[in-house]
Amino acid sequence: MKTIITYGTFDLFHVGHINLLKRLSELGDRLVVGCSTDSFNSLKGKTTVYPYEQRKALLEACRYVDNVFPEENWEQKRADITREKATLFVMGDDWAGKFDNLSDLVEVFYIPRTPDISSTEVKTYLKVRDEEKTVEIKNLLSRAIELLES
Ligand code: C2G
């Protein structure tokens, strides 16, 4: 039983996450995911739209994922690898090199991220679109007031 382990926040679950999880699932028999808890994300300086329970539920609903456990700190990876009997530790290459210290315990490697999609980009897109909509509504309102006053 070849187990792959990976970690992440997986906020606003998107195709970049799916591509990664699909590729990881093809590397072995079992894929386990450490999902960052809300408190660990504050430690990482990250705010999320979806709380941990929803991000966990989305991962558990993903056909490529066999088990999801909470990632609560930076130090737990060794214990997780041992508990899950993982033989591969894989992350997207935005983390390249950051976890090489685990290579005495498990094979560590990094795979290319999916370009042009990230939770941050989704949040930015929605913010810009909302701002554009607000301007449009303000313009329509001032136009309506002008017409009423004339
Ligand atoms: N990812 C990807 N392509 C994207 C976006 C993300 O391949 N377009 C990958 C990342 O490289 C990472 C995983 O999806 O391997 C999860 O990404 P995040 O949710 O952003 O994870 P992060 O907040 O970086 O947390 O201890 C490790 C941390 O918990 C990782």
PDB file of C-alpha atoms and ligand atoms in Angstrom:
ATOM      1  CA  MET A   1       0.000   0.000   0.000  1.00  0.00           C
ATOM      2  CA  LYS A   2       1.749   3.124  -1.310  1.00  0.00           C
ATOM      3  CA  THR A   3       0.547   6.204   0.583  1.00  0.00           C
ATOM      4  CA  ILE A   4       1.115   9.773  -0.586  1.00  0.00           C
ATOM      5  CA  ILE A   5       0.807  12.664   1.882  1.00  0.00           C
ATOM      6  CA  THR A   6       0.286  16.351   1.173  1.00  0.00           C
ATOM      7  CA  TYR A   7      -0.839  19.476   3.041  1.00  0.00           C
ATOM      8  CA  GLY A   8      -2.699  22.658   2.330  1.00  0.00           C
ATOM      9  CA  THR A   9      -5.416  25.165   3.097  1.00  0.00           C
ATOM     10  CA  PHE A  10      -7.555  24.271   0.059  1.00  0.00           C
ATOM     11  CA  ASP A  11      -9.732  27.367   0.412  1.00  0.00           C
ATOM     12  CA  LEU A  12     -12.300  28.101  -2.350  1.00  0.00           C
ATOM     13  CA  PHE A  13     -11.633  24.606  -3.732  1.00  0.00           C
ATOM     14  CA  HIS A  14     -10.604  25.088  -7.373  1.00  0.00           C
ATOM     15  CA  VAL A  15      -9.136  23.302 -10.384  1.00  0.00           C
ATOM     16  CA  GLY A  16      -5.567  23.930  -9.197  1.00  0.00           C
ATOM     17  CA  HIS A  17      -6.315  21.847  -6.113  1.00  0.00           C
ATOM     18  CA  ILE A  18      -8.119  19.180  -8.154  1.00  0.00           C
ATOM     19  CA  ASN A  19      -5.223  18.869 -10.636  1.00  0.00           C
ATOM     20  CA  LEU A  20      -2.756  18.421  -7.789  1.00  0.00           C
ATOM     21  CA  LEU A  21      -4.866  15.871  -5.898  1.00  0.00           C
ATOM     22  CA  LYS A  22      -5.585  13.914  -9.106  1.00  0.00           C
ATOM     23  CA  ARG A  23      -1.901  13.744  -9.998  1.00  0.00           C
ATOM     24  CA  LEU A  24      -0.934  12.735  -6.466  1.00  0.00           C
ATOM     25  CA  SER A  25      -3.588   9.987  -6.382  1.00  0.00           C
ATOM     26  CA  GLU A  26      -2.038   8.519  -9.559  1.00  0.00           C
ATOM     27  CA  LEU A  27       1.338   8.152  -7.825  1.00  0.00           C
ATOM     28  CA  GLY A  28       0.187   5.422  -5.435  1.00  0.00           C
ATOM     29  CA  ASP A  29      -2.701   3.594  -3.773  1.00  0.00           C
ATOM     30  CA  ARG A  30      -3.791   6.040  -1.102  1.00  0.00           C
ATOM     31  CA  LEU A  31      -3.723   9.849  -0.779  1.00  0.00           C
ATOM     32  CA  VAL A  32      -3.961  11.513   2.632  1.00  0.00           C
ATOM     33  CA  VAL A  33      -4.252  15.263   3.131  1.00  0.00           C
ATOM     34  CA  GLY A  34      -3.367  17.483   6.078  1.00  0.00           C
ATOM     35  CA  CYS A  35      -5.887  20.330   5.880  1.00  0.00           C
ATOM     36  CA  SER A  36      -4.793  23.529   7.617  1.00  0.00           C
ATOM     37  CA  THR A  37      -7.061  24.418  10.548  1.00  0.00           C
ATOM     38  CA  ASP A  38      -8.337  27.988  10.926  1.00  0.00           C
ATOM     39  CA  SER A  39      -5.961  28.629  13.835  1.00  0.00           C
ATOM     40  CA  PHE A  40      -2.974  27.310  11.867  1.00  0.00           C
ATOM     41  CA  ASN A  41      -3.942  29.539   8.942  1.00  0.00           C
ATOM     42  CA  SER A  42      -3.835  32.583  11.240  1.00  0.00           C
ATOM     43  CA  LEU A  43      -0.345  31.412  12.212  1.00  0.00           C
ATOM     44  CA  LYS A  44       0.476  31.274   8.466  1.00  0.00           C
ATOM     45  CA  GLY A  45      -0.984  34.794   8.135  1.00  0.00           C
ATOM     46  CA  LYS A  46      -3.711  33.448   5.876  1.00  0.00           C
ATOM     47  CA  THR A  47      -7.419  34.276   6.097  1.00  0.00           C
ATOM     48  CA  THR A  48      -9.870  31.884   4.442  1.00  0.00           C
ATOM     49  CA  VAL A  49     -13.398  32.260   3.087  1.00  0.00           C
ATOM     50  CA  TYR A  50     -14.419  28.706   4.018  1.00  0.00           C
ATOM     51  CA  PRO A  51     -13.883  27.558   7.624  1.00  0.00           C
ATOM     52  CA  TYR A  52     -11.929  24.364   8.317  1.00  0.00           C
ATOM     53  CA  GLU A  53     -14.992  22.076   8.562  1.00  0.00           C
ATOM     54  CA  GLN A  54     -16.153  23.111   5.065  1.00  0.00           C
ATOM     55  CA  ARG A  55     -12.676  22.860   3.535  1.00  0.00           C
ATOM     56  CA  LYS A  56     -12.335  19.386   5.119  1.00  0.00           C
ATOM     57  CA  ALA A  57     -15.771  18.293   3.808  1.00  0.00           C
ATOM     58  CA  LEU A  58     -14.858  19.413   0.269  1.00  0.00           C
ATOM     59  CA  LEU A  59     -11.597  17.447   0.397  1.00  0.00           C
ATOM     60  CA  GLU A  60     -13.393  14.346   1.757  1.00  0.00           C
ATOM     61  CA  ALA A  61     -15.905  14.620  -1.111  1.00  0.00           C
ATOM     62  CA  CYS A  62     -13.044  14.577  -3.628  1.00  0.00           C
ATOM     63  CA  ARG A  63     -12.713  11.168  -5.324  1.00  0.00           C
ATOM     64  CA  TYR A  64      -8.902  11.370  -5.233  1.00  0.00           C
ATOM     65  CA  VAL A  65      -8.625  11.804  -1.438  1.00  0.00           C
ATOM     66  CA  ASP A  66      -8.729   8.856   0.977  1.00  0.00           C
ATOM     67  CA  ASN A  67      -8.249  10.594   4.316  1.00  0.00           C
ATOM     68  CA  VAL A  68      -8.215  14.155   5.647  1.00  0.00           C
ATOM     69  CA  PHE A  69      -6.716  15.149   8.996  1.00  0.00           C
ATOM     70  CA  PRO A  70      -6.159  18.571  10.641  1.00  0.00           C
ATOM     71  CA  GLU A  71      -2.874  20.379  10.085  1.00  0.00           C
ATOM     72  CA  GLU A  72      -2.461  22.423  13.266  1.00  0.00           C
ATOM     73  CA  ASN A  73       1.228  23.343  13.224  1.00  0.00           C
ATOM     74  CA  TRP A  74       4.460  23.178  11.216  1.00  0.00           C
ATOM     75  CA  GLU A  75       5.952  20.478  13.457  1.00  0.00           C
ATOM     76  CA  GLN A  76       3.448  17.636  13.041  1.00  0.00           C
ATOM     77  CA  LYS A  77       4.510  16.349   9.614  1.00  0.00           C
ATOM     78  CA  ARG A  78       6.941  13.694  10.877  1.00  0.00           C
ATOM     79  CA  ALA A  79       4.336  12.203  13.203  1.00  0.00           C
ATOM     80  CA  ASP A  80       1.717  12.325  10.418  1.00  0.00           C
ATOM     81  CA  ILE A  81       4.039  10.563   7.960  1.00  0.00           C
ATOM     82  CA  THR A  82       4.699   7.807  10.492  1.00  0.00           C
ATOM     83  CA  ARG A  83       1.036   7.437  11.490  1.00  0.00           C
ATOM     84  CA  GLU A  84      -0.170   7.380   7.872  1.00  0.00           C
ATOM     85  CA  LYS A  85       2.763   5.154   6.770  1.00  0.00           C
ATOM     86  CA  ALA A  86       3.349   7.571   3.881  1.00  0.00           C
ATOM     87  CA  THR A  87       6.204   6.842   1.462  1.00  0.00           C
ATOM     88  CA  LEU A  88       5.765   9.954  -0.719  1.00  0.00           C
ATOM     89  CA  PHE A  89       5.485  13.585   0.424  1.00  0.00           C
ATOM     90  CA  VAL A  90       4.449  15.828  -2.471  1.00  0.00           C
ATOM     91  CA  MET A  91       3.556  19.517  -2.664  1.00  0.00           C
ATOM     92  CA  GLY A  92       3.100  22.058  -5.415  1.00  0.00           C
ATOM     93  CA  ASP A  93       6.370  23.700  -6.474  1.00  0.00           C
ATOM     94  CA  ASP A  94       5.584  26.997  -4.762  1.00  0.00           C
ATOM     95  CA  TRP A  95       6.933  25.013  -1.803  1.00  0.00           C
ATOM     96  CA  ALA A  96       9.978  23.662  -3.672  1.00  0.00           C
ATOM     97  CA  GLY A  97      12.771  22.839  -1.221  1.00  0.00           C
ATOM     98  CA  LYS A  98      10.828  23.848   1.873  1.00  0.00           C
ATOM     99  CA  PHE A  99      10.258  20.296   3.118  1.00  0.00           C
ATOM    100  CA  ASP A 100      13.475  18.575   1.958  1.00  0.00           C
ATOM    101  CA  ASN A 101      14.341  18.098   5.642  1.00  0.00           C
ATOM    102  CA  LEU A 102      11.760  15.263   5.658  1.00  0.00           C
ATOM    103  CA  SER A 103      13.710  13.238   3.062  1.00  0.00           C
ATOM    104  CA  ASP A 104      15.282  10.991   5.712  1.00  0.00           C
ATOM    105  CA  LEU A 105      11.752   9.766   6.489  1.00  0.00           C
ATOM    106  CA  VAL A 106       9.960   9.875   3.138  1.00  0.00           C
ATOM    107  CA  GLU A 107      10.564  10.590  -0.550  1.00  0.00           C
ATOM    108  CA  VAL A 108       9.967  14.335  -1.011  1.00  0.00           C
ATOM    109  CA  PHE A 109       9.194  16.031  -4.277  1.00  0.00           C
ATOM    110  CA  TYR A 110       7.306  18.971  -5.770  1.00  0.00           C
ATOM    111  CA  ILE A 111       5.105  19.189  -8.824  1.00  0.00           C
ATOM    112  CA  PRO A 112       4.274  22.225 -10.983  1.00  0.00           C
ATOM    113  CA  ARG A 113       1.377  24.357  -9.788  1.00  0.00           C
ATOM    114  CA  THR A 114      -1.596  24.901 -12.095  1.00  0.00           C
ATOM    115  CA  PRO A 115      -1.037  28.359 -13.599  1.00  0.00           C
ATOM    116  CA  ASP A 116      -3.484  31.269 -13.375  1.00  0.00           C
ATOM    117  CA  ILE A 117      -5.660  30.014 -10.540  1.00  0.00           C
ATOM    118  CA  SER A 118      -5.376  30.471  -6.798  1.00  0.00           C
ATOM    119  CA  SER A 119      -7.717  31.152  -3.902  1.00  0.00           C
ATOM    120  CA  THR A 120      -6.220  34.665  -3.719  1.00  0.00           C
ATOM    121  CA  GLU A 121      -6.919  35.284  -7.425  1.00  0.00           C
ATOM    122  CA  VAL A 122     -10.525  34.122  -7.012  1.00  0.00           C
ATOM    123  CA  LYS A 123     -10.980  36.469  -4.034  1.00  0.00           C
ATOM    124  CA  THR A 124      -9.417  39.389  -5.950  1.00  0.00           C
ATOM    125  CA  TYR A 125     -11.605  38.739  -9.003  1.00  0.00           C
ATOM    126  CA  LEU A 126     -14.782  38.772  -6.880  1.00  0.00           C
ATOM    127  CA  LYS A 127     -13.669  41.955  -5.061  1.00  0.00           C
ATOM    128  CA  VAL A 128     -12.946  43.837  -8.317  1.00  0.00           C
ATOM    129  CA  ARG A 129     -16.222  42.674  -9.832  1.00  0.00           C
ATOM    130  CA  ASP A 130     -18.163  43.809  -6.753  1.00  0.00           C
ATOM    131  CA  GLU A 131     -16.441  47.210  -6.868  1.00  0.00           C
ATOM    132  CA  GLU A 132     -17.306  47.572 -10.570  1.00  0.00           C
ATOM    133  CA  LYS A 133     -20.931  46.669  -9.823  1.00  0.00           C
ATOM    134  CA  THR A 134     -21.046  49.231  -6.988  1.00  0.00           C
ATOM    135  CA  VAL A 135     -19.799  51.996  -9.337  1.00  0.00           C
ATOM    136  CA  GLU A 136     -22.388  50.981 -11.933  1.00  0.00           C
ATOM    137  CA  ILE A 137     -25.215  51.109  -9.369  1.00  0.00           C
ATOM    138  CA  LYS A 138     -24.015  54.519  -8.074  1.00  0.00           C
ATOM    139  CA  ASN A 139     -23.976  55.882 -11.648  1.00  0.00           C
ATOM    140  CA  LEU A 140     -27.484  54.550 -12.298  1.00  0.00           C
ATOM    141  CA  LEU A 141     -28.728  56.073  -9.013  1.00  0.00           C
ATOM    142  CA  SER A 142     -27.243  59.512  -9.789  1.00  0.00           C
ATOM    143  CA  ARG A 143     -28.748  59.316 -13.287  1.00  0.00           C
ATOM    144  CA  ALA A 144     -32.147  58.435 -11.779  1.00  0.00           C
ATOM    145  CA  ILE A 145     -31.879  61.365  -9.314  1.00  0.00           C
ATOM    146  CA  GLU A 146     -30.951  63.717 -12.192  1.00  0.00           C
ATOM    147  CA  LEU A 147     -34.019  62.578 -14.151  1.00  0.00           C
ATOM    148  CA  LEU A 148     -36.286  62.950 -11.115  1.00  0.00           C
ATOM    149  CA  GLU A 149     -34.941  66.461 -10.394  1.00  0.00           C
ATOM    150  CA  SER A 150     -35.265  67.664 -14.024  1.00  0.00           C
TER     151      SER A 150
HETATM  152  N1  C2G B   1      -1.714  24.382  -5.763  1.00  0.00           N
HETATM  153  C1  C2G B   1      -1.468  24.064  -7.098  1.00  0.00           C
HETATM  154  N2  C2G B   1      -1.891  24.907  -8.067  1.00  0.00           N
HETATM  155  C2  C2G B   1      -2.568  26.052  -7.755  1.00  0.00           C
HETATM  156  C3  C2G B   1      -2.828  26.368  -6.402  1.00  0.00           C
HETATM  157  C4  C2G B   1      -2.393  25.508  -5.411  1.00  0.00           C
HETATM  158  O1  C2G B   1      -0.860  23.020  -7.396  1.00  0.00           O
HETATM  159  N3  C2G B   1      -2.971  26.859  -8.768  1.00  0.00           N
HETATM  160  C5  C2G B   1      -1.216  23.455  -4.738  1.00  0.00           C
HETATM  161  C6  C2G B   1      -0.192  24.110  -3.809  1.00  0.00           C
HETATM  162  O2  C2G B   1       1.099  24.082  -4.411  1.00  0.00           O
HETATM  163  C7  C2G B   1      -0.282  23.212  -2.583  1.00  0.00           C
HETATM  164  C8  C2G B   1      -1.765  22.780  -2.582  1.00  0.00           C
HETATM  165  O3  C2G B   1      -2.279  23.061  -3.892  1.00  0.00           O
HETATM  166  O4  C2G B   1       0.544  22.054  -2.753  1.00  0.00           O
HETATM  167  C9  C2G B   1      -2.583  23.528  -1.572  1.00  0.00           C
HETATM  168  O5  C2G B   1      -2.397  24.925  -1.813  1.00  0.00           O
HETATM  169  P1  C2G B   1      -2.819  25.946  -0.630  1.00  0.00           P
HETATM  170  O6  C2G B   1      -4.191  25.613  -0.206  1.00  0.00           O
HETATM  171  O7  C2G B   1      -2.472  27.323  -1.071  1.00  0.00           O
HETATM  172  O8  C2G B   1      -1.823  25.450   0.529  1.00  0.00           O
HETATM  173  P2  C2G B   1      -0.925  26.388   1.475  1.00  0.00           P
HETATM  174  O9  C2G B   1      -1.774  27.432   2.106  1.00  0.00           O
HETATM  175  O10 C2G B   1       0.252  26.778   0.678  1.00  0.00           O
HETATM  176  O11 C2G B   1      -0.537  25.383   2.686  1.00  0.00           O
HETATM  177  O12 C2G B   1       2.319  22.848   5.474  1.00  0.00           O
HETATM  178  C10 C2G B   1       2.057  23.228   4.140  1.00  0.00           C
HETATM  179  C11 C2G B   1       0.958  24.260   4.069  1.00  0.00           C
HETATM  180  O13 C2G B   1      -0.161  23.837   4.826  1.00  0.00           O
HETATM  181  C12 C2G B   1       0.552  24.508   2.627  1.00  0.00           C
END
